PDB file of C-alpha atoms in Angstrom:
ATOM      1  CA  VAL A   1      84.232  92.372 118.259  1.00 98.00           C
ATOM      2  CA  ASP A   2      82.685  93.414 114.945  1.00 97.00           C
ATOM      3  CA  PRO A   3      83.285  90.511 112.487  1.00 97.00           C
ATOM      4  CA  ARG A   4      81.661  91.981 109.347  1.00 95.00           C
ATOM      5  CA  PRO A   5      83.610  91.730 106.041  1.00 93.00           C
ATOM      6  CA  SER A   6      84.916  95.327 106.136  1.00 93.00           C
ATOM      7  CA  MET A   7      86.839  94.461 109.304  1.00 95.00           C
ATOM      8  CA  TYR A   8      89.065  92.230 107.131  1.00 93.00           C
ATOM      9  CA  LEU A   9      90.289  95.253 105.173  1.00 90.00           C
ATOM     10  CA  PRO A  10      92.680  96.647 104.062  1.00 89.00           C
ATOM     11  CA  VAL A  11      93.821  93.773 101.856  1.00 83.00           C
ATOM     12  CA  ASP A  12      96.919  93.826  99.694  1.00 72.00           C
ATOM     13  CA  PRO A  13      95.711  95.619  96.527  1.00 67.00           C
ATOM     14  CA  HIS A  14      98.106  93.697  94.302  1.00 65.00           C
ATOM     15  CA  GLU A  15      97.746  90.175  95.668  1.00 60.00           C
ATOM     16  CA  ARG A  16      94.139  90.422  96.923  1.00 60.00           C
ATOM     17  CA  GLN A  17      95.197  88.683 100.110  1.00 65.00           C
ATOM     18  CA  ARG A  18      95.962  89.482 103.731  1.00 74.00           C
ATOM     19  CA  SER A  19      98.012  92.614 104.249  1.00 74.00           C
ATOM     20  CA  GLY A  20      98.974  92.049 107.890  1.00 82.00           C
ATOM     21  CA  GLY A  21      97.296  95.365 108.700  1.00 88.00           C
ATOM     22  CA  GLU A  22      93.662  94.264 108.709  1.00 92.00           C
ATOM     23  CA  LYS A  23      91.358  95.802 111.287  1.00 95.00           C
ATOM     24  CA  ILE A  24      90.326  92.374 112.559  1.00 96.00           C
ATOM     25  CA  ARG A  25      93.972  91.639 113.353  1.00 94.00           C
ATOM     26  CA  VAL A  26      94.291  94.756 115.519  1.00 94.00           C
ATOM     27  CA  ALA A  27      90.972  93.900 117.180  1.00 96.00           C
ATOM     28  CA  ASN A  28      92.387  90.480 118.000  1.00 95.00           C
ATOM     29  CA  TRP A  29      95.525  91.962 119.560  1.00 93.00           C
ATOM     30  CA  ILE A  30      93.380  94.156 121.809  1.00 93.00           C
ATOM     31  CA  VAL A  31      91.197  91.214 122.828  1.00 95.00           C
ATOM     32  CA  ARG A  32      94.179  89.002 123.687  1.00 94.00           C
ATOM     33  CA  ALA A  33      95.901  91.712 125.708  1.00 90.00           C
ATOM     34  CA  ILE A  34      92.800  92.538 127.752  1.00 90.00           C
ATOM     35  CA  ALA A  35      92.119  88.843 128.312  1.00 93.00           C
ATOM     36  CA  ALA A  36      95.650  88.252 129.596  1.00 90.00           C
ATOM     37  CA  ILE A  37      95.356  91.114 132.088  1.00 87.00           C
ATOM     38  CA  ALA A  38      91.871  90.083 133.229  1.00 89.00           C
ATOM     39  CA  GLU A  39      92.976  86.475 133.706  1.00 89.00           C
ATOM     40  CA  HIS A  40      95.996  87.582 135.722  1.00 86.00           C
ATOM     41  CA  GLU A  41      93.748  89.600 138.025  1.00 86.00           C
ATOM     42  CA  GLY A  42      91.106  86.882 138.303  1.00 89.00           C
ATOM     43  CA  ASP A  43      88.370  88.893 136.591  1.00 89.00           C
ATOM     44  CA  GLN A  44      85.602  87.530 134.403  1.00 91.00           C
ATOM     45  CA  ILE A  45      85.735  88.253 130.671  1.00 94.00           C
ATOM     46  CA  LEU A  46      83.179  87.510 127.968  1.00 96.00           C
ATOM     47  CA  PHE A  47      83.918  87.289 124.235  1.00 97.00           C
ATOM     48  CA  HIS A  48      81.139  88.212 121.837  1.00 98.00           C
ATOM     49  CA  ARG A  49      80.461  88.644 118.128  1.00 97.00           C
ATOM     50  CA  LEU A  50      78.761  91.997 117.697  1.00 97.00           C
ATOM     51  CA  PHE A  51      77.198  90.974 114.357  1.00 96.00           C
ATOM     52  CA  VAL A  52      76.124  87.649 112.851  1.00 96.00           C
ATOM     53  CA  PRO A  53      75.137  86.702 109.285  1.00 94.00           C
ATOM     54  CA  VAL A  54      71.475  87.389 108.572  1.00 93.00           C
ATOM     55  CA  GLY A  55      69.363  84.343 109.395  1.00 90.00           C
ATOM     56  CA  GLN A  56      71.999  82.573 111.452  1.00 89.00           C
ATOM     57  CA  GLY A  57      70.439  83.406 114.810  1.00 87.00           C
ATOM     58  CA  ASP A  58      72.000  84.630 118.032  1.00 89.00           C
ATOM     59  CA  ILE A  59      75.504  83.606 119.017  1.00 93.00           C
ATOM     60  CA  LEU A  60      75.955  83.773 122.790  1.00 95.00           C
ATOM     61  CA  PRO A  61      78.916  85.376 124.554  1.00 96.00           C
ATOM     62  CA  VAL A  62      81.626  82.936 125.613  1.00 96.00           C
ATOM     63  CA  GLU A  63      83.346  83.172 128.988  1.00 95.00           C
ATOM     64  CA  GLY A  64      86.992  82.288 129.451  1.00 94.00           C
ATOM     65  CA  GLY A  65      90.576  83.403 129.828  1.00 93.00           C
ATOM     66  CA  SER A  66      93.599  83.605 127.565  1.00 93.00           C
ATOM     67  CA  GLU A  67      93.051  80.170 126.065  1.00 95.00           C
ATOM     68  CA  ILE A  68      89.519  81.034 124.974  1.00 96.00           C
ATOM     69  CA  ALA A  69      90.749  84.422 123.763  1.00 96.00           C
ATOM     70  CA  ASP A  70      93.296  82.706 121.529  1.00 96.00           C
ATOM     71  CA  TYR A  71      90.640  80.397 120.086  1.00 96.00           C
ATOM     72  CA  PHE A  72      88.138  83.245 119.632  1.00 97.00           C
ATOM     73  CA  THR A  73      90.587  85.521 117.822  1.00 96.00           C
ATOM     74  CA  THR A  74      92.153  82.770 115.713  1.00 96.00           C
ATOM     75  CA  THR A  75      88.696  81.717 114.532  1.00 96.00           C
ATOM     76  CA  LEU A  76      87.841  85.290 113.574  1.00 96.00           C
ATOM     77  CA  LEU A  77      91.042  85.736 111.579  1.00 93.00           C
ATOM     78  CA  GLU A  78      90.481  82.477 109.709  1.00 93.00           C
ATOM     79  CA  GLU A  79      87.014  83.642 108.639  1.00 93.00           C
ATOM     80  CA  MET A  80      88.407  86.249 106.262  1.00 91.00           C
ATOM     81  CA  PRO A  81      86.154  86.291 103.154  1.00 90.00           C
ATOM     82  CA  SER A  82      87.713  84.285 100.351  1.00 84.00           C
ATOM     83  CA  GLU A  83      85.204  84.617  97.519  1.00 84.00           C
ATOM     84  CA  GLU A  84      83.564  87.688  96.001  1.00 81.00           C
ATOM     85  CA  ALA A  85      80.129  86.724  97.322  1.00 85.00           C
ATOM     86  CA  SER A  86      81.414  86.355 100.877  1.00 88.00           C
ATOM     87  CA  TRP A  87      82.580  89.981 100.890  1.00 86.00           C
ATOM     88  CA  HIS A  88      78.964  91.030 100.321  1.00 85.00           C
ATOM     89  CA  ARG A  89      77.212  88.910 102.968  1.00 89.00           C
ATOM     90  CA  HIS A  90      74.635  90.779 105.008  1.00 90.00           C
ATOM     91  CA  PHE A  91      74.982  90.888 108.778  1.00 93.00           C
ATOM     92  CA  GLU A  92      72.657  91.858 111.603  1.00 94.00           C
ATOM     93  CA  LEU A  93      73.283  93.123 115.109  1.00 95.00           C
ATOM     94  CA  ASN A  94      73.709  90.409 117.746  1.00 96.00           C
ATOM     95  CA  GLU A  95      72.912  92.492 120.811  1.00 96.00           C
ATOM     96  CA  THR A  96      70.171  90.692 122.748  1.00 95.00           C
ATOM     97  CA  SER A  97      72.305  88.015 124.367  1.00 95.00           C
ATOM     98  CA  LEU A  98      75.107  90.507 124.955  1.00 96.00           C
ATOM     99  CA  LEU A  99      72.944  92.907 126.956  1.00 96.00           C
ATOM    100  CA  ALA A 100      71.461  90.026 128.937  1.00 95.00           C
ATOM    101  CA  ALA A 101      74.937  88.808 129.901  1.00 95.00           C
ATOM    102  CA  LEU A 102      76.316  92.151 131.144  1.00 95.00           C
ATOM    103  CA  PRO A 103      76.450  92.380 134.945  1.00 94.00           C
ATOM    104  CA  PRO A 104      76.229  95.743 136.743  1.00 95.00           C
ATOM    105  CA  ALA A 105      79.440  97.781 136.990  1.00 92.00           C
ATOM    106  CA  ALA A 106      80.978  95.934 134.051  1.00 92.00           C
ATOM    107  CA  VAL A 107      83.063  97.404 131.261  1.00 92.00           C
ATOM    108  CA  LEU A 108      81.997  96.720 127.677  1.00 95.00           C
ATOM    109  CA  VAL A 109      84.730  97.061 125.048  1.00 96.00           C
ATOM    110  CA  VAL A 110      83.354  97.400 121.513  1.00 97.00           C
ATOM    111  CA  ILE A 111      85.826  97.151 118.618  1.00 97.00           C
ATOM    112  CA  SER A 112      84.515  98.201 115.204  1.00 97.00           C
ATOM    113  CA  ASP A 113      85.172 100.323 112.126  1.00 96.00           C
ATOM    114  CA  LEU A 114      81.514 101.491 112.272  1.00 95.00           C
ATOM    115  CA  TYR A 115      81.150 100.788 108.538  1.00 92.00           C
ATOM    116  CA  PHE A 116      77.530  99.702 108.816  1.00 89.00           C
ATOM    117  CA  GLU A 117      74.122 101.218 108.258  1.00 81.00           C
ATOM    118  CA  GLU A 118      72.534 102.799 111.279  1.00 71.00           C
ATOM    119  CA  LEU A 119      70.072  99.927 111.744  1.00 72.00           C
ATOM    120  CA  ASP A 120      67.257 102.236 112.879  1.00 84.00           C
ATOM    121  CA  GLY A 121      69.398 103.270 115.824  1.00 91.00           C
ATOM    122  CA  ARG A 122      69.714  99.755 117.283  1.00 94.00           C
ATOM    123  CA  PHE A 123      73.481  99.968 117.651  1.00 96.00           C
ATOM    124  CA  GLN A 124      73.267 103.309 119.445  1.00 96.00           C
ATOM    125  CA  GLU A 125      70.462 101.986 121.655  1.00 96.00           C
ATOM    126  CA  THR A 126      72.619  98.980 122.534  1.00 97.00           C
ATOM    127  CA  LEU A 127      75.426 101.262 123.694  1.00 97.00           C
ATOM    128  CA  LEU A 128      72.946 103.420 125.640  1.00 97.00           C
ATOM    129  CA  GLN A 129      71.565 100.383 127.466  1.00 97.00           C
ATOM    130  CA  ALA A 130      75.068  99.099 128.120  1.00 97.00           C
ATOM    131  CA  GLN A 131      75.900 102.362 129.928  1.00 97.00           C
ATOM    132  CA  GLN A 132      73.180 101.753 132.516  1.00 96.00           C
ATOM    133  CA  SER A 133      73.702 100.073 135.905  1.00 95.00           C
ATOM    134  CA  TYR A 134      77.052 101.791 136.535  1.00 93.00           C
ATOM    135  CA  ARG A 135      78.639 100.285 133.429  1.00 94.00           C
ATOM    136  CA  GLU A 136      81.227 101.883 131.171  1.00 93.00           C
ATOM    137  CA  VAL A 137      81.529 101.399 127.408  1.00 95.00           C
ATOM    138  CA  VAL A 138      84.871 101.783 125.660  1.00 94.00           C
ATOM    139  CA  LEU A 139      84.358 102.041 121.913  1.00 96.00           C
ATOM    140  CA  VAL A 140      87.537 101.423 119.951  1.00 95.00           C
ATOM    141  CA  HIS A 141      86.932 102.927 116.517  1.00 96.00           C
ATOM    142  CA  LEU A 142      89.289 101.447 113.927  1.00 95.00           C
ATOM    143  CA  ASP A 143      89.699 104.140 111.258  1.00 95.00           C
ATOM    144  CA  SER A 144      91.379 102.593 108.226  1.00 93.00           C
ATOM    145  CA  TRP A 145      90.146 105.194 105.724  1.00 93.00           C
ATOM    146  CA  PRO A 146      93.609 106.809 105.230  1.00 93.00           C
ATOM    147  CA  ALA A 147      95.074 103.474 104.071  1.00 91.00           C
ATOM    148  CA  GLU A 148      91.974 102.613 102.059  1.00 89.00           C
ATOM    149  CA  ARG A 149      92.068 105.990 100.343  1.00 90.00           C
ATOM    150  CA  SER A 150      95.689 105.367  99.357  1.00 88.00           C
ATOM    151  CA  ILE A 151      94.749 101.980  97.887  1.00 85.00           C
ATOM    152  CA  ILE A 152      91.706 103.305  96.030  1.00 84.00           C
ATOM    153  CA  SER A 153      93.660 106.187  94.487  1.00 84.00           C
ATOM    154  CA  GLN A 154      96.023 103.745  92.750  1.00 79.00           C
ATOM    155  CA  GLY A 155      93.557 102.873  89.996  1.00 73.00           C
ATOM    156  CA  THR A 156      90.032 101.802  89.120  1.00 73.00           C
ATOM    157  CA  SER A 157      88.001 100.769  92.155  1.00 72.00           C
ATOM    158  CA  ARG A 158      84.473  99.914  93.144  1.00 70.00           C
ATOM    159  CA  ILE A 159      83.390 101.652  96.337  1.00 71.00           C
ATOM    160  CA  GLU A 160      80.415 100.308  98.226  1.00 71.00           C
ATOM    161  CA  SER A 161      77.710 102.729  99.329  1.00 70.00           C
ATOM    162  CA  VAL A 162      78.838 105.061 102.086  1.00 64.00           C
ATOM    163  CA  GLU A 163      76.293 106.322 104.629  1.00 62.00           C
ATOM    164  CA  ASP A 164      73.785 104.172 102.692  1.00 62.00           C
ATOM    165  CA  ILE A 165      74.209 106.426  99.632  1.00 62.00           C
ATOM    166  CA  ALA A 166      75.817 104.991  96.517  1.00 63.00           C
ATOM    167  CA  LEU A 167      78.090 107.526  94.864  1.00 65.00           C
ATOM    168  CA  TYR A 168      78.444 105.593  91.624  1.00 66.00           C
ATOM    169  CA  ASP A 169      77.301 102.233  90.313  1.00 66.00           C
ATOM    170  CA  GLY A 170      80.264 100.138  89.206  1.00 69.00           C
ATOM    171  CA  PRO A 171      84.019 100.722  88.950  1.00 74.00           C
ATOM    172  CA  VAL A 172      85.329 104.284  88.911  1.00 74.00           C
ATOM    173  CA  GLU A 173      88.654 106.056  88.688  1.00 80.00           C
ATOM    174  CA  PRO A 174      88.297 108.321  91.717  1.00 82.00           C
ATOM    175  CA  ASP A 175      89.749 111.808  91.803  1.00 86.00           C
ATOM    176  CA  GLU A 176      90.521 113.870  94.893  1.00 90.00           C
ATOM    177  CA  VAL A 177      87.055 115.441  94.946  1.00 88.00           C
ATOM    178  CA  TYR A 178      85.431 112.000  94.909  1.00 85.00           C
ATOM    179  CA  LEU A 179      87.697 110.674  97.669  1.00 89.00           C
ATOM    180  CA  ASP A 180      87.138 113.773  99.782  1.00 91.00           C
ATOM    181  CA  GLU A 181      83.381 113.243  99.528  1.00 89.00           C
ATOM    182  CA  VAL A 182      83.696 109.615 100.605  1.00 88.00           C
ATOM    183  CA  GLY A 183      85.807 110.677 103.576  1.00 91.00           C
ATOM    184  CA  HIS A 184      83.312 113.371 104.583  1.00 92.00           C
ATOM    185  CA  ARG A 185      80.430 110.911 104.436  1.00 90.00           C
ATOM    186  CA  ILE A 186      82.274 108.416 106.600  1.00 92.00           C
ATOM    187  CA  GLU A 187      83.123 111.165 109.100  1.00 93.00           C
ATOM    188  CA  ARG A 188      79.508 112.353 109.306  1.00 92.00           C
ATOM    189  CA  HIS A 189      78.247 108.796 109.677  1.00 92.00           C
ATOM    190  CA  VAL A 190      80.654 107.991 112.522  1.00 94.00           C
ATOM    191  CA  ARG A 191      80.017 111.278 114.314  1.00 94.00           C
ATOM    192  CA  ARG A 192      76.253 110.789 114.227  1.00 93.00           C
ATOM    193  CA  ILE A 193      76.578 107.300 115.730  1.00 94.00           C
ATOM    194  CA  LEU A 194      78.859 108.508 118.517  1.00 95.00           C
ATOM    195  CA  ASP A 195      76.662 111.505 119.352  1.00 95.00           C
ATOM    196  CA  ASP A 196      73.532 109.368 119.547  1.00 95.00           C
ATOM    197  CA  ALA A 197      75.242 106.723 121.728  1.00 96.00           C
ATOM    198  CA  GLN A 198      76.586 109.024 124.458  1.00 95.00           C
ATOM    199  CA  ALA A 199      74.944 108.724 127.860  1.00 95.00           C
ATOM    200  CA  GLY A 200      77.829 109.755 130.102  1.00 93.00           C
ATOM    201  CA  GLY A 201      79.540 106.372 130.257  1.00 93.00           C
ATOM    202  CA  LEU A 202      80.958 106.154 126.727  1.00 95.00           C
ATOM    203  CA  VAL A 203      84.687 106.543 126.095  1.00 93.00           C
ATOM    204  CA  VAL A 204      85.741 106.656 122.436  1.00 94.00           C
ATOM    205  CA  GLU A 205      89.173 105.654 121.186  1.00 90.00           C
ATOM    206  CA  SER A 206      90.044 106.279 117.533  1.00 90.00           C
ATOM    207  CA  TRP A 207      92.893 104.208 116.094  1.00 91.00           C
ATOM    208  CA  VAL A 208      93.921 105.642 112.734  1.00 91.00           C
ATOM    209  CA  TRP A 209      95.721 103.674 110.022  1.00 92.00           C
ATOM    210  CA  PRO A 210      98.732 105.181 108.177  1.00 89.00           C
ATOM    211  CA  GLU A 211      98.199 106.831 104.790  1.00 88.00           C
ATOM    212  CA  ASN A 212     101.039 104.922 103.126  1.00 79.00           C
ATOM    213  CA  PHE A 213     100.046 101.368 102.292  1.00 75.00           C
ATOM    214  CA  GLU A 214     103.635 100.227 101.864  1.00 77.00           C
ATOM    215  CA  SER A 215     104.834  98.122 104.823  1.00 79.00           C
ATOM    216  CA  LEU A 216     101.340  98.395 106.301  1.00 83.00           C
ATOM    217  CA  SER A 217     101.817  95.380 108.569  1.00 85.00           C
ATOM    218  CA  GLU A 218     104.933  96.872 110.119  1.00 87.00           C
ATOM    219  CA  HIS A 219     103.388 100.317 110.600  1.00 86.00           C
ATOM    220  CA  VAL A 220     100.187  98.958 112.137  1.00 88.00           C
ATOM    221  CA  ARG A 221     102.087  96.745 114.581  1.00 88.00           C
ATOM    222  CA  GLU A 222     104.371  99.612 115.627  1.00 87.00           C
ATOM    223  CA  GLU A 223     101.352 101.853 116.161  1.00 85.00           C
ATOM    224  CA  PHE A 224      99.666  99.209 118.278  1.00 85.00           C
ATOM    225  CA  GLU A 225     102.737  98.661 120.436  1.00 84.00           C
ATOM    226  CA  SER A 226     103.208 102.390 121.007  1.00 83.00           C
ATOM    227  CA  LYS A 227      99.554 103.236 121.596  1.00 81.00           C
ATOM    228  CA  PHE A 228      98.059 100.328 123.495  1.00 80.00           C
ATOM    229  CA  LEU A 229      99.293 101.202 126.978  1.00 76.00           C
ATOM    230  CA  GLU A 230      98.796 104.942 126.328  1.00 79.00           C
ATOM    231  CA  SER A 231      95.161 104.537 125.317  1.00 79.00           C
ATOM    232  CA  HIS A 232      92.934 106.564 127.656  1.00 75.00           C
ATOM    233  CA  GLY A 233      89.938 104.271 127.369  1.00 72.00           C
ATOM    234  CA  LEU A 234      91.925 101.094 127.804  1.00 75.00           C
ATOM    235  CA  ARG A 235      93.862 102.549 130.742  1.00 74.00           C
ATOM    236  CA  SER A 236      90.542 102.994 132.530  1.00 71.00           C
ATOM    237  CA  ILE A 237      90.017  99.246 132.106  1.00 71.00           C
ATOM    238  CA  PHE A 238      93.479  98.479 133.457  1.00 70.00           C
ATOM    239  CA  ALA A 239      92.789 100.684 136.483  1.00 70.00           C
ATOM    240  CA  LYS A 240      89.643  98.705 137.271  1.00 65.00           C
ATOM    241  CA  LEU A 241      91.345  95.349 136.718  1.00 61.00           C
ATOM    242  CA  THR A 242      94.458  96.075 138.740  1.00 59.00           C
TER     243      THR A 242
END
């Protein structure tokens, strides 16, 4: 699971607090569901933080069942940034211990919004290595841009650099042209990552947030409930487990 600050978005634009539709929340639902199925079938499951704060050092994968999954996901949700500085912490890829822990013929599920710099290709190389030894990688791409665009269009906003290119320095009142450009940059960034990470064993799932921010929690939960069992990539996991 990707635990960088952007995974805790979207936040309620009026209250600056949890919206109930954060990407990390959906990631947690996926983790808990997979863990419950794996535990029922007696299969091994490892939980891992894909990124760690710069300078913190490696965090090793943790093995367990539903109880560990509950602890892992609850801890992630409670780590939502609370101060301005914590939203801007720098993270680095935590891939070494993950790759060392993957047995042959395993399935790696990566859950991320892909809102990070390309890290000299390290993320793509991690996925390429993970696809070796008869392993499959299911990348669940959490695309919250439609909801974020709706929030941003409501007034003055500050948008962080996209694709490592800052559009403006400081708060702006974005128009449709500006928002279209941000969306195009995100799309190009994501597509380049996915193209560079494909080695025949990569399955990509894109989970898209609703455009309307109102009742976001309800819409996101309904989408999860309707899509989870229909997800092509996740169904391949269920087939292996059961």
